[in-house]
PDB file of C-alpha atoms and ligand atoms in Angstrom:
ATOM      1  CA  UNK A   1      -7.877  37.587  93.197  1.00 45.00           C
ATOM      2  CA  UNK A   2     -10.424  40.309  95.212  1.00 44.00           C
ATOM      3  CA  UNK A   3     -13.293  38.508  95.595  1.00 44.00           C
ATOM      4  CA  UNK A   4     -15.236  41.823  92.795  1.00 52.00           C
ATOM      5  CA  UNK A   5     -12.953  40.989  90.625  1.00 78.00           C
ATOM      6  CA  UNK A   6     -15.496  38.427  88.399  1.00 89.00           C
ATOM      7  CA  UNK A   7     -18.967  37.897  87.025  1.00 95.00           C
ATOM      8  CA  UNK A   8     -19.753  33.908  88.461  1.00 97.00           C
ATOM      9  CA  UNK A   9     -22.715  32.487  86.835  1.00 97.00           C
ATOM     10  CA  UNK A  10     -23.657  28.384  87.968  1.00 98.00           C
ATOM     11  CA  UNK A  11     -25.347  26.944  84.900  1.00 98.00           C
ATOM     12  CA  UNK A  12     -27.963  23.282  86.031  1.00 98.00           C
ATOM     13  CA  UNK A  13     -25.070  21.405  83.741  1.00 97.00           C
ATOM     14  CA  UNK A  14     -22.547  20.864  81.332  1.00 98.00           C
ATOM     15  CA  UNK A  15     -25.820  21.529  78.813  1.00 98.00           C
ATOM     16  CA  UNK A  16     -26.785  24.606  80.111  1.00 98.00           C
ATOM     17  CA  UNK A  17     -22.983  25.698  80.579  1.00 98.00           C
ATOM     18  CA  UNK A  18     -22.668  25.389  76.297  1.00 98.00           C
ATOM     19  CA  UNK A  19     -25.382  26.850  75.334  1.00 98.00           C
ATOM     20  CA  UNK A  20     -24.746  30.225  77.622  1.00 98.00           C
ATOM     21  CA  UNK A  21     -21.205  30.132  77.004  1.00 98.00           C
ATOM     22  CA  UNK A  22     -22.438  30.074  73.140  1.00 98.00           C
ATOM     23  CA  UNK A  23     -24.637  32.463  73.562  1.00 98.00           C
ATOM     24  CA  UNK A  24     -21.782  34.633  75.367  1.00 98.00           C
ATOM     25  CA  UNK A  25     -19.356  34.558  72.698  1.00 98.00           C
ATOM     26  CA  UNK A  26     -22.047  35.203  69.651  1.00 98.00           C
ATOM     27  CA  UNK A  27     -23.292  38.259  71.817  1.00 98.00           C
ATOM     28  CA  UNK A  28     -19.754  39.378  72.431  1.00 98.00           C
ATOM     29  CA  UNK A  29     -18.846  38.727  69.110  1.00 98.00           C
ATOM     30  CA  UNK A  30     -21.789  40.841  67.633  1.00 98.00           C
ATOM     31  CA  UNK A  31     -20.585  43.745  69.754  1.00 98.00           C
ATOM     32  CA  UNK A  32     -17.258  43.479  68.365  1.00 98.00           C
ATOM     33  CA  UNK A  33     -18.350  43.521  65.168  1.00 98.00           C
ATOM     34  CA  UNK A  34     -20.656  46.696  65.300  1.00 98.00           C
ATOM     35  CA  UNK A  35     -18.291  48.448  67.376  1.00 97.00           C
ATOM     36  CA  UNK A  36     -14.563  47.069  65.713  1.00 96.00           C
ATOM     37  CA  UNK A  37     -15.470  45.303  62.399  1.00 98.00           C
ATOM     38  CA  UNK A  38     -14.184  41.887  63.730  1.00 98.00           C
ATOM     39  CA  UNK A  39     -14.183  39.875  67.126  1.00 98.00           C
ATOM     40  CA  UNK A  40     -10.753  38.245  68.216  1.00 98.00           C
ATOM     41  CA  UNK A  41     -11.286  35.129  69.935  1.00 98.00           C
ATOM     42  CA  UNK A  42      -8.728  32.817  71.706  1.00 99.00           C
ATOM     43  CA  UNK A  43     -10.146  29.215  72.131  1.00 98.00           C
ATOM     44  CA  UNK A  44      -9.646  26.915  74.930  1.00 98.00           C
ATOM     45  CA  UNK A  45      -7.951  23.482  74.819  1.00 97.00           C
ATOM     46  CA  UNK A  46      -9.185  20.633  76.953  1.00 95.00           C
ATOM     47  CA  UNK A  47     -12.694  18.889  76.661  1.00 96.00           C
ATOM     48  CA  UNK A  48     -15.349  21.619  78.207  1.00 97.00           C
ATOM     49  CA  UNK A  49     -15.630  23.580  75.162  1.00 98.00           C
ATOM     50  CA  UNK A  50     -16.643  20.890  72.793  1.00 98.00           C
ATOM     51  CA  UNK A  51     -20.192  21.022  73.517  1.00 98.00           C
ATOM     52  CA  UNK A  52     -19.779  25.592  73.402  1.00 98.00           C
ATOM     53  CA  UNK A  53     -18.026  24.977  69.773  1.00 98.00           C
ATOM     54  CA  UNK A  54     -20.441  22.671  68.311  1.00 98.00           C
ATOM     55  CA  UNK A  55     -23.347  25.242  69.151  1.00 98.00           C
ATOM     56  CA  UNK A  56     -21.025  28.098  67.481  1.00 98.00           C
ATOM     57  CA  UNK A  57     -20.717  25.436  64.409  1.00 98.00           C
ATOM     58  CA  UNK A  58     -24.439  25.041  64.175  1.00 97.00           C
ATOM     59  CA  UNK A  59     -25.041  28.653  65.215  1.00 96.00           C
ATOM     60  CA  UNK A  60     -28.497  28.292  65.455  1.00 94.00           C
ATOM     61  CA  UNK A  61     -30.967  31.525  66.630  1.00 94.00           C
ATOM     62  CA  UNK A  62     -28.920  33.477  69.754  1.00 94.00           C
ATOM     63  CA  UNK A  63     -25.749  31.631  68.388  1.00 94.00           C
ATOM     64  CA  UNK A  64     -25.283  32.539  65.379  1.00 95.00           C
ATOM     65  CA  UNK A  65     -22.030  34.239  64.247  1.00 97.00           C
ATOM     66  CA  UNK A  66     -20.810  36.537  60.755  1.00 98.00           C
ATOM     67  CA  UNK A  67     -18.030  34.212  60.950  1.00 98.00           C
ATOM     68  CA  UNK A  68     -16.544  36.308  57.910  1.00 98.00           C
ATOM     69  CA  UNK A  69     -15.071  39.098  60.677  1.00 98.00           C
ATOM     70  CA  UNK A  70     -14.016  36.696  63.034  1.00 98.00           C
ATOM     71  CA  UNK A  71     -10.730  35.841  64.070  1.00 98.00           C
ATOM     72  CA  UNK A  72      -9.735  32.831  66.223  1.00 98.00           C
ATOM     73  CA  UNK A  73      -5.884  32.042  68.033  1.00 98.00           C
ATOM     74  CA  UNK A  74      -5.216  29.097  70.533  1.00 98.00           C
ATOM     75  CA  UNK A  75      -4.895  30.009  74.569  1.00 98.00           C
ATOM     76  CA  UNK A  76      -2.630  27.083  74.242  1.00 98.00           C
ATOM     77  CA  UNK A  77      -1.437  24.177  72.637  1.00 98.00           C
ATOM     78  CA  UNK A  78       0.157  20.400  73.361  1.00 98.00           C
ATOM     79  CA  UNK A  79       2.971  20.143  70.579  1.00 98.00           C
ATOM     80  CA  UNK A  80       1.752  16.984  68.965  1.00 98.00           C
ATOM     81  CA  UNK A  81       0.709  16.975  64.972  1.00 98.00           C
ATOM     82  CA  UNK A  82      -2.820  18.708  64.499  1.00 98.00           C
ATOM     83  CA  UNK A  83      -4.485  15.535  63.792  1.00 98.00           C
ATOM     84  CA  UNK A  84      -3.221  13.889  67.019  1.00 98.00           C
ATOM     85  CA  UNK A  85      -6.288  13.267  69.712  1.00 97.00           C
ATOM     86  CA  UNK A  86      -4.661  15.253  71.955  1.00 97.00           C
ATOM     87  CA  UNK A  87      -4.287  18.101  69.856  1.00 98.00           C
ATOM     88  CA  UNK A  88      -6.725  21.556  70.543  1.00 98.00           C
ATOM     89  CA  UNK A  89      -6.284  22.445  67.059  1.00 98.00           C
ATOM     90  CA  UNK A  90      -8.199  18.754  66.390  1.00 98.00           C
ATOM     91  CA  UNK A  91     -10.362  19.228  68.972  1.00 98.00           C
ATOM     92  CA  UNK A  92     -11.529  22.948  67.441  1.00 98.00           C
ATOM     93  CA  UNK A  93     -11.388  21.090  63.758  1.00 98.00           C
ATOM     94  CA  UNK A  94     -13.657  18.600  64.204  1.00 98.00           C
ATOM     95  CA  UNK A  95     -16.173  21.038  66.390  1.00 98.00           C
ATOM     96  CA  UNK A  96     -16.042  23.859  64.800  1.00 98.00           C
ATOM     97  CA  UNK A  97     -13.138  24.752  61.889  1.00 98.00           C
ATOM     98  CA  UNK A  98     -14.635  21.849  59.691  1.00 97.00           C
ATOM     99  CA  UNK A  99     -17.938  23.422  59.898  1.00 97.00           C
ATOM    100  CA  UNK A 100     -18.069  27.230  60.430  1.00 97.00           C
ATOM    101  CA  UNK A 101     -17.319  28.695  56.984  1.00 96.00           C
ATOM    102  CA  UNK A 102     -14.371  30.216  58.479  1.00 96.00           C
ATOM    103  CA  UNK A 103     -10.752  28.897  57.448  1.00 85.00           C
ATOM    104  CA  UNK A 104      -7.424  30.232  55.928  1.00 91.00           C
ATOM    105  CA  UNK A 105      -5.964  33.397  57.386  1.00 95.00           C
ATOM    106  CA  UNK A 106      -8.429  33.835  59.747  1.00 98.00           C
ATOM    107  CA  UNK A 107      -7.541  30.655  62.005  1.00 98.00           C
ATOM    108  CA  UNK A 108      -3.586  31.121  63.520  1.00 98.00           C
ATOM    109  CA  UNK A 109      -3.054  27.818  64.869  1.00 98.00           C
ATOM    110  CA  UNK A 110      -0.083  27.129  66.845  1.00 98.00           C
ATOM    111  CA  UNK A 111       2.673  25.375  64.521  1.00 98.00           C
ATOM    112  CA  UNK A 112       3.474  22.205  66.082  1.00 98.00           C
ATOM    113  CA  UNK A 113       5.514  21.037  62.886  1.00 98.00           C
ATOM    114  CA  UNK A 114       8.697  22.967  63.568  1.00 98.00           C
ATOM    115  CA  UNK A 115      11.351  21.617  65.265  1.00 98.00           C
ATOM    116  CA  UNK A 116      11.066  22.424  69.438  1.00 98.00           C
ATOM    117  CA  UNK A 117       8.293  23.833  71.431  1.00 98.00           C
ATOM    118  CA  UNK A 118      10.400  26.794  71.728  1.00 98.00           C
ATOM    119  CA  UNK A 119      10.813  27.499  67.942  1.00 98.00           C
ATOM    120  CA  UNK A 120       6.467  26.997  67.938  1.00 98.00           C
ATOM    121  CA  UNK A 121       6.033  30.059  71.125  1.00 98.00           C
ATOM    122  CA  UNK A 122       8.227  31.867  69.456  1.00 97.00           C
ATOM    123  CA  UNK A 123       6.925  31.030  65.808  1.00 98.00           C
ATOM    124  CA  UNK A 124       4.147  32.031  67.454  1.00 98.00           C
ATOM    125  CA  UNK A 125       4.596  35.098  69.251  1.00 96.00           C
ATOM    126  CA  UNK A 126       5.426  36.259  65.963  1.00 95.00           C
ATOM    127  CA  UNK A 127       2.683  35.803  63.770  1.00 96.00           C
ATOM    128  CA  UNK A 128       0.172  37.006  66.429  1.00 97.00           C
ATOM    129  CA  UNK A 129       2.105  39.917  67.187  1.00 95.00           C
ATOM    130  CA  UNK A 130       2.028  40.431  63.224  1.00 95.00           C
ATOM    131  CA  UNK A 131      -1.693  40.082  63.222  1.00 97.00           C
ATOM    132  CA  UNK A 132      -2.056  42.932  65.607  1.00 96.00           C
ATOM    133  CA  UNK A 133       0.296  45.381  64.205  1.00 92.00           C
ATOM    134  CA  UNK A 134       1.420  46.832  67.058  1.00 79.00           C
ATOM    135  CA  UNK A 135       4.435  48.248  68.335  1.00 77.00           C
ATOM    136  CA  UNK A 136       7.211  45.757  69.626  1.00 75.00           C
ATOM    137  CA  UNK A 137       6.969  45.532  73.468  1.00 77.00           C
ATOM    138  CA  UNK A 138       2.837  46.694  73.523  1.00 84.00           C
ATOM    139  CA  UNK A 139       0.579  43.195  74.398  1.00 94.00           C
ATOM    140  CA  UNK A 140      -2.006  41.848  71.687  1.00 96.00           C
ATOM    141  CA  UNK A 141      -5.151  42.732  73.490  1.00 96.00           C
ATOM    142  CA  UNK A 142      -7.900  39.830  72.445  1.00 98.00           C
ATOM    143  CA  UNK A 143     -11.247  40.682  71.977  1.00 98.00           C
ATOM    144  CA  UNK A 144     -12.365  37.651  74.411  1.00 98.00           C
ATOM    145  CA  UNK A 145     -10.078  34.478  76.151  1.00 98.00           C
ATOM    146  CA  UNK A 146     -11.210  31.590  76.632  1.00 98.00           C
ATOM    147  CA  UNK A 147      -9.616  29.542  79.152  1.00 98.00           C
ATOM    148  CA  UNK A 148     -10.380  26.258  80.929  1.00 98.00           C
ATOM    149  CA  UNK A 149      -9.534  25.247  84.574  1.00 98.00           C
ATOM    150  CA  UNK A 150      -7.650  21.893  85.468  1.00 97.00           C
ATOM    151  CA  UNK A 151      -7.700  20.395  88.659  1.00 96.00           C
ATOM    152  CA  UNK A 152      -4.199  21.298  89.248  1.00 96.00           C
ATOM    153  CA  UNK A 153      -5.348  24.869  89.537  1.00 97.00           C
ATOM    154  CA  UNK A 154      -3.696  25.695  85.617  1.00 97.00           C
ATOM    155  CA  UNK A 155      -5.015  27.303  82.822  1.00 98.00           C
ATOM    156  CA  UNK A 156      -4.149  27.519  79.137  1.00 98.00           C
ATOM    157  CA  UNK A 157      -0.906  25.644  79.837  1.00 98.00           C
ATOM    158  CA  UNK A 158       0.214  27.028  83.058  1.00 98.00           C
ATOM    159  CA  UNK A 159       1.256  25.131  85.162  1.00 97.00           C
ATOM    160  CA  UNK A 160       1.699  25.635  88.654  1.00 97.00           C
ATOM    161  CA  UNK A 161       5.356  26.249  89.782  1.00 97.00           C
ATOM    162  CA  UNK A 162       6.604  26.862  86.200  1.00 97.00           C
ATOM    163  CA  UNK A 163       9.011  28.526  84.184  1.00 98.00           C
ATOM    164  CA  UNK A 164       6.729  30.011  81.632  1.00 98.00           C
ATOM    165  CA  UNK A 165       4.201  31.620  85.205  1.00 97.00           C
ATOM    166  CA  UNK A 166       7.446  34.017  85.075  1.00 97.00           C
ATOM    167  CA  UNK A 167       7.227  34.949  81.046  1.00 98.00           C
ATOM    168  CA  UNK A 168       5.996  38.220  80.793  1.00 96.00           C
ATOM    169  CA  UNK A 169       8.028  39.889  77.829  1.00 94.00           C
ATOM    170  CA  UNK A 170       6.657  37.251  75.500  1.00 96.00           C
ATOM    171  CA  UNK A 171       3.404  36.572  73.501  1.00 97.00           C
ATOM    172  CA  UNK A 172       3.475  32.968  73.976  1.00 98.00           C
ATOM    173  CA  UNK A 173       6.051  30.542  75.151  1.00 98.00           C
ATOM    174  CA  UNK A 174       6.385  26.431  76.056  1.00 98.00           C
ATOM    175  CA  UNK A 175       6.347  24.295  78.895  1.00 97.00           C
ATOM    176  CA  UNK A 176       7.177  20.904  79.634  1.00 96.00           C
ATOM    177  CA  UNK A 177       4.502  18.621  80.484  1.00 93.00           C
ATOM    178  CA  UNK A 178       2.216  19.930  84.065  1.00 86.00           C
ATOM    179  CA  UNK A 179       1.370  16.907  86.113  1.00 87.00           C
ATOM    180  CA  UNK A 180      -1.971  16.422  84.360  1.00 89.00           C
ATOM    181  CA  UNK A 181      -1.941  14.469  81.232  1.00 90.00           C
ATOM    182  CA  UNK A 182      -1.304  14.501  78.548  1.00 92.00           C
ATOM    183  CA  UNK A 183       2.194  14.439  79.426  1.00 94.00           C
ATOM    184  CA  UNK A 184       3.180  16.334  75.782  1.00 97.00           C
ATOM    185  CA  UNK A 185       5.331  19.721  75.928  1.00 98.00           C
ATOM    186  CA  UNK A 186       3.008  22.870  75.274  1.00 98.00           C
ATOM    187  CA  UNK A 187       2.349  26.453  73.969  1.00 98.00           C
ATOM    188  CA  UNK A 188       0.647  28.760  76.043  1.00 98.00           C
ATOM    189  CA  UNK A 189       0.028  32.266  75.813  1.00 98.00           C
ATOM    190  CA  UNK A 190       1.868  34.218  79.071  1.00 98.00           C
ATOM    191  CA  UNK A 191       0.088  35.594  81.455  1.00 98.00           C
ATOM    192  CA  UNK A 192       0.117  38.702  80.858  1.00 97.00           C
ATOM    193  CA  UNK A 193      -1.680  38.358  77.226  1.00 98.00           C
ATOM    194  CA  UNK A 194      -4.502  36.310  79.147  1.00 98.00           C
ATOM    195  CA  UNK A 195      -4.464  39.930  81.424  1.00 97.00           C
ATOM    196  CA  UNK A 196      -4.566  42.318  78.541  1.00 97.00           C
ATOM    197  CA  UNK A 197      -7.677  40.836  77.151  1.00 97.00           C
ATOM    198  CA  UNK A 198     -10.792  43.015  77.037  1.00 97.00           C
ATOM    199  CA  UNK A 199     -12.865  39.635  78.056  1.00 97.00           C
ATOM    200  CA  UNK A 200     -12.067  36.190  79.767  1.00 98.00           C
ATOM    201  CA  UNK A 201     -14.656  33.723  79.801  1.00 98.00           C
ATOM    202  CA  UNK A 202     -14.004  30.753  81.773  1.00 98.00           C
ATOM    203  CA  UNK A 203     -15.944  27.059  81.402  1.00 98.00           C
ATOM    204  CA  UNK A 204     -15.595  24.911  84.272  1.00 98.00           C
ATOM    205  CA  UNK A 205     -17.823  21.613  84.653  1.00 98.00           C
ATOM    206  CA  UNK A 206     -17.346  18.747  86.823  1.00 98.00           C
ATOM    207  CA  UNK A 207     -17.160  17.800  90.547  1.00 98.00           C
ATOM    208  CA  UNK A 208     -13.450  16.999  89.651  1.00 97.00           C
ATOM    209  CA  UNK A 209     -13.118  20.499  89.662  1.00 98.00           C
ATOM    210  CA  UNK A 210     -14.914  21.745  92.672  1.00 98.00           C
ATOM    211  CA  UNK A 211     -11.943  22.157  95.035  1.00 98.00           C
ATOM    212  CA  UNK A 212     -10.027  23.843  92.697  1.00 98.00           C
ATOM    213  CA  UNK A 213     -12.475  26.203  91.583  1.00 98.00           C
ATOM    214  CA  UNK A 214     -13.547  27.097  95.250  1.00 98.00           C
ATOM    215  CA  UNK A 215      -9.888  27.854  95.918  1.00 97.00           C
ATOM    216  CA  UNK A 216      -9.157  29.761  93.119  1.00 97.00           C
ATOM    217  CA  UNK A 217     -12.332  31.863  93.400  1.00 96.00           C
ATOM    218  CA  UNK A 218     -11.335  32.072  97.102  1.00 95.00           C
ATOM    219  CA  UNK A 219      -9.303  35.362  96.646  1.00 92.00           C
ATOM    220  CA  UNK A 220      -6.479  33.683  98.760  1.00 95.00           C
ATOM    221  CA  UNK A 221      -5.038  31.013  96.080  1.00 96.00           C
ATOM    222  CA  UNK A 222      -0.939  31.784  95.325  1.00 97.00           C
ATOM    223  CA  UNK A 223      -0.079  32.322  91.564  1.00 97.00           C
ATOM    224  CA  UNK A 224       2.422  29.944  91.643  1.00 97.00           C
ATOM    225  CA  UNK A 225       0.172  27.742  93.674  1.00 97.00           C
ATOM    226  CA  UNK A 226      -3.126  28.164  91.190  1.00 98.00           C
ATOM    227  CA  UNK A 227      -2.359  29.995  88.183  1.00 98.00           C
ATOM    228  CA  UNK A 228      -5.613  30.484  87.145  1.00 98.00           C
ATOM    229  CA  UNK A 229      -6.016  33.037  90.255  1.00 97.00           C
ATOM    230  CA  UNK A 230      -3.837  34.963  88.535  1.00 97.00           C
ATOM    231  CA  UNK A 231      -6.190  36.078  85.671  1.00 97.00           C
ATOM    232  CA  UNK A 232      -7.436  39.367  86.106  1.00 92.00           C
ATOM    233  CA  UNK A 233      -7.711  41.640  83.431  1.00 94.00           C
ATOM    234  CA  UNK A 234      -6.718  45.593  84.327  1.00 88.00           C
ATOM    235  CA  UNK A 235      -9.003  46.957  81.806  1.00 88.00           C
ATOM    236  CA  UNK A 236     -10.943  43.347  80.692  1.00 86.00           C
ATOM    237  CA  UNK A 237     -13.823  41.722  82.569  1.00 94.00           C
ATOM    238  CA  UNK A 238     -13.573  38.021  83.738  1.00 97.00           C
ATOM    239  CA  UNK A 239     -16.232  36.099  83.701  1.00 97.00           C
ATOM    240  CA  UNK A 240     -16.765  32.343  85.283  1.00 98.00           C
ATOM    241  CA  UNK A 241     -19.497  29.932  83.656  1.00 98.00           C
ATOM    242  CA  UNK A 242     -19.673  26.981  86.270  1.00 98.00           C
ATOM    243  CA  UNK A 243     -22.037  24.373  86.542  1.00 98.00           C
ATOM    244  CA  UNK A 244     -23.605  23.018  89.964  1.00 98.00           C
ATOM    245  CA  UNK A 245     -21.406  20.572  90.457  1.00 98.00           C
ATOM    246  CA  UNK A 246     -18.132  22.650  90.035  1.00 98.00           C
ATOM    247  CA  UNK A 247     -20.189  24.903  92.263  1.00 98.00           C
ATOM    248  CA  UNK A 248     -20.690  22.803  94.798  1.00 98.00           C
ATOM    249  CA  UNK A 249     -17.883  23.900  97.343  1.00 97.00           C
ATOM    250  CA  UNK A 250     -18.702  28.013  96.922  1.00 96.00           C
ATOM    251  CA  UNK A 251     -19.698  29.381  99.957  1.00 90.00           C
ATOM    252  CA  UNK A 252     -23.493  29.974  98.933  1.00 77.00           C
ATOM    253  CA  UNK A 253     -23.781  33.618  98.685  1.00 59.00           C
ATOM    254  CA  UNK A 254     -20.582  33.585  95.247  1.00 51.00           C
ATOM    255  CA  UNK A 255     -22.665  30.976  94.321  1.00 49.00           C
ATOM    256  CA  UNK A 256     -25.804  32.391  94.024  1.00 46.00           C
TER     257      UNK A 256
HETATM  258  C1  6PG B   1      -5.321  22.278  77.619  1.00 93.83           C
HETATM  259  C2  6PG B   1      -6.138  23.350  77.819  1.00 93.83           C
HETATM  260  C3  6PG B   1      -5.761  23.361  79.177  1.00 93.83           C
HETATM  261  C4  6PG B   1      -7.713  22.524  80.135  1.00 93.83           C
HETATM  262  C5  6PG B   1      -7.587  22.802  81.053  1.00 93.83           C
HETATM  263  C6  6PG B   1      -9.057  21.937  82.051  1.00 93.83           C
HETATM  264  O1  6PG B   1      -4.314  21.957  76.687  1.00 93.83           O
HETATM  265  O2  6PG B   1      -5.142  20.805  78.354  1.00 93.83           O
HETATM  266  O3  6PG B   1      -5.594  24.360  77.789  1.00 93.83           O
HETATM  267  O4  6PG B   1      -5.816  24.621  80.187  1.00 93.83           O
HETATM  268  O5  6PG B   1      -8.490  24.204  79.173  1.00 93.83           O
HETATM  269  O6  6PG B   1      -7.062  21.631  81.766  1.00 93.83           O
HETATM  270  O7  6PG B   1      -9.257  20.638  81.060  1.00 93.83           O
HETATM  271  P1  6PG B   1     -10.569  20.354  80.570  1.00 93.83           P
HETATM  272  O8  6PG B   1     -11.946  20.739  80.309  1.00 93.83           O
HETATM  273  O9  6PG B   1     -10.905  18.822  80.010  1.00 93.83           O
HETATM  274  O10 6PG B   1     -11.285  19.759  82.425  1.00 93.83           O
END
């Protein structure tokens, strides 16, 4: 990924990261709603987005969103019941969906009650395709995709060296566990779908991400080893919102 293809903002710490990301999401939402009447947002899993979702749910001041126009999706999901503590749906439910006035048809969750992760991925692909009602074979273009960065360079559930990285003809696919916990099968949006987004916002926090962030932003990372380096939408923008600890290994010029 060429160094010029992304915007980087370094925040003081997790609280500022949450506030700035909630602001970016709310502003993008209002712009999309103004121009197109709706806002399609893909939620990230993991732990980093927790505070961001809580701020969006509270909806104070510039974080307020017209939820009646919003449709939420999941970038990836663990193949566990939605009430399982490891579920990304559970994270979204506890911090956002159970508080903000949104629900029902507006939230397209991955159905993890189907018999296999493959069936779950196929079902999710069908429902996303139906939502966008696009001709077969065209990719859904989400307004905004939130992503995290794993210590191993994965994003969503696209793990280094995984077969899922090579799936280019599906909206979603499934993957066996990566090296990082939890060791459960995953369902994930595919790389082409991430790259069809109008905007991608990475949220990265903590000293544990410093090495991998520097590698991914170096422009030299191989997608096979660091899948997050493969995210650069052809017609979209990539923004990295990181905190100072995560930015510690970035060359001075990119972390200004
Ligand atoms: C997941 C996530 C995953 C996550 C990164 C970062 O299901 O685990 O979607 O891609 O975003 O692993 O996780 P943290 O935010 O917990 O560091």
